[in-house]
Amino acid sequence: QAKALAVTIKDNDNYTVSIVGPATVTAGTTIEYRLQLSSPATQRETFYVSTRDGTAKVTQDYRPLIRVPVTILPGQSSALVRLVTVANPSPDYDKTVFIDIVPATPGFPAPTPPFTTTIPGPLGPRPVDISVADVTVAEGAAGTTTTANFLITLSGAWTAPVSVNYATADGTATAGDNDFGATSGTVTFAVGETSKLVSVTIVGDAAPEQNETFQLVLSSPINGILSRSAATGTITNDDGTADPAFRIVVVFPDNTLTEPQRAAFIDAASRWSEIIVGDVPDVTFQGRVIDDLEISATAPFIDGPGGILGSAGPTEIRPGSSLPFLGQMRFDSADVATMVSQGTFQNVILHEMGHVIGVGTLWDLLGLVQGIGTANPINVGANAVREYQTLSGTTATSVPVENTGGPGTAGGHWRESVFGTELMTGYAEAPGVPMPISRMTVGTLQDLGYTVDYAAADPYTLNARQAALDFQRRQLSGATPAFRMLHAAGGAASANFYAAVAFGAGSASVDGESIATRTFRAIGGVRT
């Protein structure tokens, strides 16, 4: 009886692939690169070619290649792929872009490392980045001192000495109150050095108080570029607890909220008081003193689930500073029940309380927002912009503000298509998805006039390209013909278009709506 015989055919193709082409290219040109096999192909070979940011940025410096298939036919040894670079009208440093190859055939040896192309700039090689890291130190007992050591680092070794000036700056901790010893000077990195410490003396005391902060600020770099120019020093209190410097009192004038629901408001007030750490002037209103903010919270029946969520915002503001001392948070009881059952209630309350404090609701009154009612509203507050620059890795001069959703959403939130899950965007996340309070939101509170603690922000990173893709997917169902044309060109092209729009910093004139109307109209944290 014949037996079946299993035959294994072993692939003996041992050629490799490499990229052949110029290692230096001129901005604004199209360059051909050749995928070269070490010997002619014995079968059809396909490779996927992609570009990756080095110091060059996609759309800004070059057009992306995203898994572009390149095929070499049997008997051939090479095939072409093209890279398009973008002309930069402003003087810039040399920039690099990586080209990666992924073979379609499993086990085919991919070239390592990836091919690197340099786009020269008139300023020459980019100097190293200089950054300074936050530090936390215990205060210590009265009559003693401790040291806060700030670490200043370079992104790599440099071929010439690098120097940068530093100086301490008051926060809630001040040199005048003898919380720390003011200091300033210059650090110099010798050739090959990449890190230095700057020490600041912390002075202990015996007073119960909140944690306090100050900053170490870098300036005037030589042979380097500031990538993180300020760090926060946090002095942790070790003398017992104290009442928060900024008090948010939530009052419940009726019985429309249960005890567990009231607890969500109290927790939210406590969280914002961790971020706002400076007292504001007391206000006498209708014969009573208010320190610092009083919020009325109710949940009456309005129109049932899925209709009007409610409203939240400041109702009375201090003369001069324009910071609120009274506010209200009012929600439909049916929607409260739904949010509680879905697990979204806590985040919504935290978000809406941010509006009462002034995020979004007071931007226009204080001149922090431009272009309301246009396709590109922006926030121009100096502290929010600085934190956005750090998040985005750009030199943007404004922060994108929400441009969809109509009154109550547009113009009063960070832009969802850029900032995704950040707490103060205009759309709530799914149950269980964290909604962090970023340093950018802390920055806008400082722009409003509050004293803040940046160290109290939640961890948050920004992926603008992914946010652009998400925005594209959300909008496609109701897209205009122009949008559909972009989408037809491919997901990558559309994503890069929206990323470019998201990072745009143009401004536009404000429409004719009055400041008072804009400021005090109802603001909804989720789309209302």
Coordinates of C-alpha atoms in Angstrom, one line a residue:
Q1 CA 0.0 0.0 0.0
A2 CA 1.4 3.4 -1.0
K3 CA 2.0 5.9 1.7
A4 CA 1.6 9.7 1.4
L5 CA 4.9 11.5 1.5
A6 CA 5.2 15.0 2.9
V7 CA 7.7 17.2 1.0
T8 CA 9.1 20.4 2.4
I9 CA 10.5 23.0 -0.1
K10 CA 13.0 25.2 1.6
D11 CA 13.3 28.8 0.2
N12 CA 16.9 29.3 -0.8
D13 CA 16.5 33.0 -1.8
N14 CA 19.1 34.7 0.3
Y15 CA 19.1 38.2 -1.2
T16 CA 18.7 41.2 1.0
V17 CA 17.1 44.7 0.3
S18 CA 18.5 48.1 0.9
I19 CA 17.6 51.7 0.0
V20 CA 19.8 53.6 -2.4
G21 CA 19.5 57.3 -2.8
P22 CA 20.7 60.7 -1.6
A23 CA 21.3 61.1 2.1
T24 CA 20.8 64.8 1.8
V25 CA 17.9 66.4 -0.1
T26 CA 16.8 70.0 -0.8
A27 CA 13.5 71.2 0.7
G28 CA 10.7 71.6 -1.8
T29 CA 11.9 68.8 -4.2
T30 CA 10.9 65.3 -5.1
I31 CA 13.5 62.6 -4.6
E32 CA 13.6 59.1 -6.1
Y33 CA 14.9 56.3 -3.9
R34 CA 15.6 52.8 -5.2
L35 CA 14.8 49.6 -3.3
Q36 CA 17.7 47.5 -4.3
L37 CA 18.0 43.7 -4.0
S38 CA 21.5 42.2 -3.6
S39 CA 20.7 39.9 -6.5
P40 CA 17.8 39.6 -9.0
A41 CA 14.5 38.5 -7.6
T42 CA 13.6 34.8 -8.1
Q43 CA 9.9 35.6 -7.3
R44 CA 7.7 38.5 -7.0
E45 CA 8.8 40.5 -3.9
T46 CA 6.7 43.3 -2.3
F47 CA 7.8 45.7 0.3
Y48 CA 5.8 48.3 2.3
V49 CA 7.6 51.7 2.5
S50 CA 6.8 54.2 5.3
T51 CA 8.2 57.5 6.5
R52 CA 8.7 58.5 10.1
D53 CA 9.5 61.8 11.8
G54 CA 13.0 62.5 12.9
T55 CA 13.5 66.1 13.6
A56 CA 11.4 66.7 10.4
K57 CA 7.7 66.8 10.9
V58 CA 5.1 65.2 8.6
T59 CA 3.1 67.7 6.4
Q60 CA 5.3 70.5 7.6
D61 CA 8.6 69.2 6.1
Y62 CA 7.6 66.2 3.9
R63 CA 4.6 64.3 2.5
P64 CA 4.1 61.0 4.3
L65 CA 4.5 57.6 2.9
I66 CA 2.3 55.1 4.8
R67 CA 2.8 51.5 3.9
V68 CA 3.2 52.3 0.2
P69 CA 3.5 48.9 -1.7
V70 CA 6.6 48.6 -3.9
T71 CA 7.0 45.5 -6.0
I72 CA 10.1 44.0 -7.6
L73 CA 9.3 41.4 -10.3
P74 CA 11.2 38.2 -10.9
G75 CA 14.5 38.9 -12.7
Q76 CA 14.6 42.5 -11.6
S77 CA 16.8 43.9 -8.9
S78 CA 15.2 47.2 -8.0
A79 CA 12.1 49.5 -8.0
L80 CA 11.6 53.2 -7.3
V81 CA 9.8 55.1 -4.5
R82 CA 9.5 58.9 -4.3
L83 CA 9.7 61.2 -1.4
V84 CA 8.3 64.7 -1.6
T85 CA 9.7 67.4 0.7
V86 CA 8.1 70.7 1.5
A87 CA 9.8 74.1 1.1
N88 CA 10.0 76.1 4.3
P89 CA 9.7 79.8 3.9
S90 CA 11.4 80.5 7.3
P91 CA 15.1 79.9 8.1
D92 CA 15.4 76.6 9.9
Y93 CA 17.8 74.0 11.1
D94 CA 18.8 70.7 9.4
K95 CA 16.0 68.1 9.8
T96 CA 15.9 64.4 9.4
V97 CA 13.3 61.9 8.2
F98 CA 13.4 58.1 8.4
I99 CA 12.4 55.7 5.7
D100 CA 11.3 52.2 6.8
I101 CA 10.9 49.0 4.8
V102 CA 8.7 46.1 5.8
P103 CA 8.9 43.0 3.5
A104 CA 5.6 41.4 2.6
T105 CA 7.3 38.0 2.6
P106 CA 7.5 36.6 6.2
G107 CA 11.1 36.1 7.4
F108 CA 12.6 38.4 4.7
P109 CA 15.4 40.3 6.4
A110 CA 14.5 44.0 6.7
P111 CA 17.3 46.6 6.6
T112 CA 18.4 47.9 9.9
P113 CA 18.7 50.7 10.9
P114 CA 16.2 52.6 8.7
F115 CA 17.4 54.9 6.0
T116 CA 17.9 58.5 7.2
T117 CA 17.5 61.5 4.9
T118 CA 18.6 65.0 6.0
I119 CA 16.9 68.1 4.7
P120 CA 19.5 70.9 5.2
G121 CA 18.4 74.2 6.6
P122 CA 20.2 77.6 6.4
L123 CA 20.8 77.5 10.1
G124 CA 22.8 74.3 9.9
P125 CA 22.6 71.4 12.4
R126 CA 20.0 71.8 15.1
P127 CA 21.6 72.3 18.5
V128 CA 20.7 70.1 21.4
D129 CA 17.5 70.6 23.4
I130 CA 17.8 71.9 26.9
S131 CA 15.1 70.9 29.5
V132 CA 14.6 71.1 33.2
A133 CA 12.7 68.6 35.3
D134 CA 10.2 69.1 38.2
V135 CA 11.3 68.2 41.7
T136 CA 9.4 67.5 45.0
V137 CA 11.0 67.9 48.4
A138 CA 9.7 67.7 52.0
E139 CA 9.7 71.1 53.7
G140 CA 11.5 70.0 56.9
A141 CA 11.2 71.1 60.5
A142 CA 11.5 74.7 61.7
G143 CA 15.1 75.9 61.9
T144 CA 16.3 73.4 59.3
T145 CA 16.9 73.5 55.5
T146 CA 16.7 71.0 52.8
T147 CA 17.7 71.1 49.1
A148 CA 15.6 70.9 45.9
N149 CA 17.9 69.7 43.2
F150 CA 16.6 70.6 39.7
L151 CA 18.1 68.4 36.9
I152 CA 18.9 70.3 33.7
T153 CA 19.6 68.0 30.8
L154 CA 20.7 68.1 27.1
S155 CA 19.1 65.8 24.5
G156 CA 22.6 64.6 23.6
A157 CA 26.2 65.5 23.7
W158 CA 27.2 68.6 21.7
T159 CA 30.5 69.5 20.0
A160 CA 30.8 72.8 21.8
P161 CA 30.1 74.1 25.3
V162 CA 26.4 74.7 26.0
S163 CA 25.2 77.2 28.6
V164 CA 21.9 78.5 29.9
N165 CA 20.8 81.0 32.6
Y166 CA 18.5 80.0 35.4
A167 CA 16.5 81.9 38.1
T168 CA 13.9 81.0 40.7
A169 CA 10.4 82.5 40.4
D170 CA 7.8 82.8 43.2
G171 CA 4.6 80.7 43.1
T172 CA 2.5 79.9 46.1
A173 CA 5.9 79.5 47.8
T174 CA 7.8 82.8 47.8
A175 CA 11.4 83.9 48.6
G176 CA 10.0 86.9 50.5
D177 CA 8.1 84.6 52.9
N178 CA 11.4 82.6 53.4
D179 CA 9.9 79.5 51.9
F180 CA 13.1 79.1 49.7
G181 CA 16.2 80.9 48.9
A182 CA 16.1 82.9 45.7
T183 CA 18.9 82.0 43.4
S184 CA 20.1 82.7 39.8
G185 CA 23.1 82.0 37.7
T186 CA 24.4 80.1 34.7
V187 CA 25.2 76.5 34.1
T188 CA 27.7 75.4 31.5
F189 CA 28.0 72.0 29.9
A190 CA 31.4 71.0 28.8
V191 CA 31.8 69.1 25.5
G192 CA 30.3 65.6 26.1
E193 CA 28.3 66.6 29.3
T194 CA 24.6 66.1 29.2
S195 CA 23.3 66.8 32.8
K196 CA 23.7 69.4 35.5
L197 CA 22.1 70.0 38.9
V198 CA 20.9 73.4 40.2
S199 CA 20.3 73.4 44.0
V200 CA 17.7 75.6 45.7
T201 CA 17.6 75.9 49.5
I202 CA 14.2 75.1 51.1
V203 CA 13.5 76.6 54.5
G204 CA 11.5 74.6 57.0
D205 CA 8.8 75.9 59.3
A206 CA 6.2 74.6 61.7
A207 CA 3.0 76.0 60.2
P208 CA 0.2 73.7 59.0
E209 CA -0.3 74.7 55.3
Q210 CA -1.0 73.4 51.8
N211 CA 1.8 72.1 49.6
E212 CA 3.5 75.1 48.0
T213 CA 5.2 75.5 44.6
F214 CA 7.8 77.8 43.0
Q215 CA 9.6 77.6 39.6
L216 CA 13.1 77.4 38.2
V217 CA 13.1 79.2 34.9
L218 CA 15.7 78.8 32.1
S219 CA 16.6 81.6 29.7
S220 CA 19.3 82.8 27.2
P221 CA 20.6 79.5 25.9
I222 CA 23.9 79.4 24.0
N223 CA 24.5 76.4 21.6
G224 CA 21.2 74.9 22.6
I225 CA 17.4 75.3 22.3
L226 CA 15.0 75.4 25.2
S227 CA 12.5 72.6 24.9
R228 CA 11.2 72.8 28.6
S229 CA 12.2 76.2 30.0
A230 CA 10.4 76.0 33.4
A231 CA 10.2 73.4 36.1
T232 CA 8.0 73.3 39.2
G233 CA 9.5 72.8 42.6
T234 CA 6.9 71.4 45.0
I235 CA 7.4 71.8 48.8
T236 CA 5.3 69.2 50.6
N237 CA 3.9 70.2 53.9
D238 CA 4.9 68.0 56.9
D239 CA 3.3 70.0 59.7
G240 CA -0.3 68.8 59.5
T241 CA -3.2 69.7 57.2
A242 CA -4.7 73.1 56.6
D243 CA -7.9 74.3 55.0
P244 CA -7.4 74.8 51.2
A245 CA -6.4 78.3 50.3
F246 CA -9.1 78.4 47.7
R247 CA -12.5 77.2 49.1
I248 CA -15.3 76.0 46.9
V249 CA -18.5 75.6 49.0
V250 CA -21.3 73.7 47.3
V251 CA -24.8 74.3 48.7
F252 CA -27.8 72.1 48.0
P253 CA -30.9 74.3 48.4
D254 CA -33.4 71.5 47.9
N255 CA -33.7 67.7 48.1
T256 CA -33.3 66.9 44.4
L257 CA -29.8 65.3 44.8
T258 CA -29.2 62.2 46.9
E259 CA -26.3 62.0 49.3
P260 CA -24.1 59.9 47.0
Q261 CA -24.8 62.4 44.2
R262 CA -23.9 65.4 46.5
A263 CA -20.7 63.6 47.3
A264 CA -19.7 63.9 43.6
F265 CA -20.0 67.7 43.8
I266 CA -18.0 67.9 47.0
D267 CA -15.2 65.6 45.5
A268 CA -15.1 67.9 42.4
A269 CA -14.8 71.0 44.6
S270 CA -11.9 69.3 46.4
R271 CA -10.2 68.4 43.2
W272 CA -10.3 72.0 41.8
S273 CA -9.1 73.3 45.1
E274 CA -5.9 71.1 44.7
I275 CA -5.2 73.0 41.5
I276 CA -6.3 76.6 42.5
V277 CA -4.1 77.2 45.5
G278 CA -4.2 80.9 46.1
D279 CA -6.8 82.8 48.1
V280 CA -9.0 85.5 46.3
P281 CA -10.6 88.5 48.0
D282 CA -13.7 87.9 50.0
V283 CA -17.0 89.4 48.7
T284 CA -19.9 90.7 50.8
F285 CA -23.0 89.9 48.9
Q286 CA -26.6 90.5 50.2
G287 CA -25.2 90.9 53.7
R288 CA -23.0 87.9 53.9
V289 CA -19.3 87.2 53.3
I290 CA -18.4 84.7 50.6
D291 CA -14.9 83.1 50.5
D292 CA -14.0 82.1 47.8
L293 CA -16.6 80.6 45.6
E294 CA -20.1 79.3 46.4
I295 CA -22.0 77.0 44.0
S296 CA -25.6 76.1 44.1
A297 CA -26.3 72.6 42.9
T298 CA -29.8 71.2 42.0
A299 CA -31.3 68.5 39.8
P300 CA -34.9 69.3 39.1
F301 CA -37.0 67.6 36.4
I302 CA -36.6 69.6 33.1
D303 CA -37.6 67.5 30.1
G304 CA -36.7 63.9 30.7
P305 CA -33.6 61.9 29.6
G306 CA -31.8 62.9 26.4
G307 CA -33.1 66.4 26.2
I308 CA -31.7 69.4 27.9
L309 CA -28.9 68.3 30.2
G310 CA -28.9 71.5 32.2
S311 CA -26.6 74.5 32.7
A312 CA -23.6 75.4 34.6
G313 CA -21.6 78.6 34.9
P314 CA -20.8 81.7 37.0
T315 CA -23.7 83.9 38.0
E316 CA -21.8 86.7 39.9
I317 CA -18.2 87.9 39.4
R318 CA -15.9 90.0 41.5
P319 CA -15.5 93.6 40.4
G320 CA -12.0 94.2 39.1
S321 CA -10.6 90.7 38.9
S322 CA -13.7 89.2 37.1
L323 CA -13.3 86.0 39.0
P324 CA -16.7 84.4 40.1
F325 CA -17.9 84.3 43.6
L326 CA -21.3 82.7 42.9
G327 CA -22.2 80.0 40.4
Q328 CA -24.9 77.4 39.7
M329 CA -25.0 73.8 38.4
R330 CA -28.4 72.6 37.4
F331 CA -29.1 69.2 35.8
D332 CA -32.2 67.4 34.7
S333 CA -32.9 64.7 37.3
A334 CA -33.5 62.1 34.6
D335 CA -30.1 62.8 33.0
V336 CA -28.5 62.6 36.4
A337 CA -29.9 59.1 36.9
T338 CA -28.6 58.1 33.5
M339 CA -25.1 59.4 34.1
V340 CA -25.0 57.7 37.5
S341 CA -26.0 54.4 36.0
Q342 CA -23.5 54.7 33.2
G343 CA -20.6 55.8 35.5
T344 CA -20.1 59.2 33.8
F345 CA -21.6 61.4 36.5
Q346 CA -18.3 62.2 38.4
N347 CA -16.5 63.4 35.2
V348 CA -19.4 65.5 34.1
I349 CA -19.7 67.2 37.5
L350 CA -15.9 67.9 37.5
H351 CA -16.2 69.3 33.9
E352 CA -19.1 71.5 34.7
M353 CA -17.6 72.9 37.8
G354 CA -14.6 73.9 35.7
H355 CA -17.1 76.1 33.7
V356 CA -18.4 77.6 36.9
I357 CA -14.8 78.5 37.9
G358 CA -14.5 80.2 34.5
V359 CA -12.9 77.8 32.0
G360 CA -14.7 78.7 28.7
T361 CA -17.3 80.9 30.3
L362 CA -15.0 83.8 31.1
W363 CA -12.5 83.5 28.2
D364 CA -14.4 86.0 26.0
L365 CA -14.9 88.5 28.8
L366 CA -11.2 88.6 29.6
G367 CA -10.0 88.7 26.0
L368 CA -8.6 85.2 26.0
V369 CA -10.5 83.8 23.0
Q370 CA -10.6 85.0 19.5
G371 CA -12.7 84.0 16.5
I372 CA -15.9 82.8 18.2
G373 CA -18.4 81.9 15.5
T374 CA -15.7 81.2 12.9
A375 CA -14.2 77.9 11.7
N376 CA -11.1 78.4 13.9
P377 CA -11.7 79.9 17.3
I378 CA -8.5 80.1 19.4
N379 CA -7.4 80.8 22.9
V380 CA -4.5 83.2 23.2
G381 CA -3.8 83.1 27.0
A382 CA 0.0 83.2 27.5
N383 CA 0.1 80.3 30.1
A384 CA -2.3 78.0 28.2
V385 CA -0.3 78.6 25.0
R386 CA 3.0 77.8 26.7
E387 CA 1.7 74.5 27.9
Y388 CA 0.2 73.7 24.5
Q389 CA 3.5 74.4 22.9
T390 CA 5.1 71.8 25.3
L391 CA 2.3 69.3 24.6
S392 CA 2.4 69.7 20.8
G393 CA 6.1 70.2 20.4
T394 CA 5.4 73.3 18.2
T395 CA 5.8 77.0 18.5
A396 CA 2.1 77.6 18.1
T397 CA 0.9 81.1 19.2
S398 CA -2.6 80.0 20.2
V399 CA -4.6 77.0 21.4
P400 CA -7.4 75.4 19.2
V401 CA -10.9 76.0 20.7
E402 CA -13.9 73.9 19.9
N403 CA -15.5 74.9 16.5
T404 CA -18.4 72.4 16.4
G405 CA -21.6 71.8 18.5
G406 CA -23.2 75.2 18.4
P407 CA -23.7 77.7 21.3
G408 CA -22.7 76.1 24.7
T409 CA -20.1 73.9 23.1
A410 CA -18.3 75.9 20.4
G411 CA -16.1 78.6 21.7
G412 CA -16.1 77.4 25.3
H413 CA -14.0 74.3 25.3
W414 CA -10.7 72.9 24.0
R415 CA -11.1 71.5 20.5
E416 CA -12.2 67.8 20.7
S417 CA -10.4 66.9 17.4
V418 CA -7.1 68.0 18.9
F419 CA -7.3 67.2 22.6
G420 CA -9.5 64.1 22.7
T421 CA -10.1 62.9 26.2
E422 CA -8.9 66.1 28.1
L423 CA -11.6 67.1 30.7
M424 CA -12.4 70.5 29.3
T425 CA -13.2 69.4 25.7
G426 CA -16.8 69.7 24.7
Y427 CA -17.8 66.1 24.5
A428 CA -17.9 63.5 27.3
E429 CA -16.0 60.2 27.0
A430 CA -17.4 56.7 27.2
P431 CA -17.8 55.2 30.7
G432 CA -14.5 54.2 32.2
V433 CA -12.4 56.4 29.9
P434 CA -10.3 58.8 32.0
M435 CA -10.7 62.5 31.4
P436 CA -7.5 64.1 32.7
I437 CA -7.0 67.8 33.7
S438 CA -4.0 68.8 31.7
R439 CA -1.3 71.5 32.5
M440 CA -2.9 73.4 29.7
T441 CA -6.2 73.7 31.6
V442 CA -4.2 74.7 34.7
G443 CA -2.5 77.3 32.5
T444 CA -5.9 78.8 31.4
L445 CA -6.9 79.1 35.1
Q446 CA -3.7 81.1 35.7
D447 CA -4.7 83.2 32.6
L448 CA -8.0 83.9 34.3
G449 CA -6.2 85.3 37.3
Y450 CA -6.0 82.3 39.7
T451 CA -2.9 81.2 41.6
V452 CA -2.4 77.6 40.5
D453 CA -0.3 74.5 41.2
Y454 CA 0.9 72.9 37.9
A455 CA 2.1 69.8 39.8
A456 CA -1.6 69.0 40.6
A457 CA -2.4 68.4 36.9
D458 CA -3.1 64.9 35.7
P459 CA -0.7 63.1 33.4
Y460 CA -1.7 63.9 29.8
T461 CA -0.1 63.6 26.4
L462 CA -1.2 64.8 23.0
N463 CA -1.3 62.8 19.8
A464 CA -2.6 65.3 17.3
R465 CA -2.3 63.0 14.3
Q466 CA -4.5 60.3 16.0
A467 CA -6.9 63.0 17.1
A468 CA -7.2 64.2 13.5
L469 CA -8.0 60.6 12.4
D470 CA -10.6 60.3 15.0
F471 CA -12.2 63.6 14.0
Q472 CA -12.2 62.5 10.4
R473 CA -14.0 59.3 11.2
R474 CA -16.6 61.1 13.4
Q475 CA -17.4 63.7 10.7
L476 CA -17.5 61.5 7.6
S477 CA -21.1 60.5 7.9
G478 CA -22.2 64.1 7.4
A479 CA -19.2 65.2 5.3
T480 CA -19.3 67.9 2.6
P481 CA -18.3 67.0 -0.9
A482 CA -14.9 68.7 -0.3
F483 CA -14.4 66.5 2.7
R484 CA -15.4 63.3 0.8
M485 CA -12.9 64.3 -1.9
L486 CA -10.2 64.5 0.8
H487 CA -11.2 61.1 2.2
A488 CA -11.1 59.6 -1.3
A489 CA -7.5 60.6 -1.5
G490 CA -6.8 58.3 1.4
G491 CA -7.0 58.2 5.2
A492 CA -3.4 59.4 5.6
A493 CA -3.9 62.5 3.4
S494 CA -7.1 63.4 5.2
A495 CA -5.5 62.9 8.6
N496 CA -2.6 65.1 7.8
F497 CA -4.9 67.8 6.4
Y498 CA -6.9 67.8 9.7
A499 CA -3.7 67.7 11.7
A500 CA -2.5 70.8 9.9
V501 CA -5.9 72.5 10.6
A502 CA -5.7 71.5 14.2
F503 CA -2.3 73.1 14.6
G504 CA -3.2 76.3 12.7
A505 CA -2.8 79.5 14.7
G506 CA -4.8 81.9 12.6
S507 CA -7.1 84.4 14.1
A508 CA -10.4 85.9 13.0
S509 CA -12.6 88.8 14.2
V510 CA -15.2 88.2 16.9
D511 CA -18.8 88.2 15.9
G512 CA -21.3 90.8 17.1
E513 CA -22.6 89.0 20.1
S514 CA -22.1 91.0 23.3
I515 CA -19.5 89.9 26.0
A516 CA -22.2 89.7 28.7
T517 CA -24.4 87.5 26.6
R518 CA -21.5 85.2 25.7
T519 CA -20.2 85.1 29.2
F520 CA -23.3 84.2 31.0
R521 CA -25.2 82.0 28.6
A522 CA -25.6 78.4 29.7
I523 CA -22.5 76.2 29.1
G524 CA -23.0 72.5 28.8
G525 CA -20.1 70.1 29.5
V526 CA -21.4 67.4 27.2
R527 CA -23.2 68.3 24.1
T528 CA -26.5 69.9 25.3

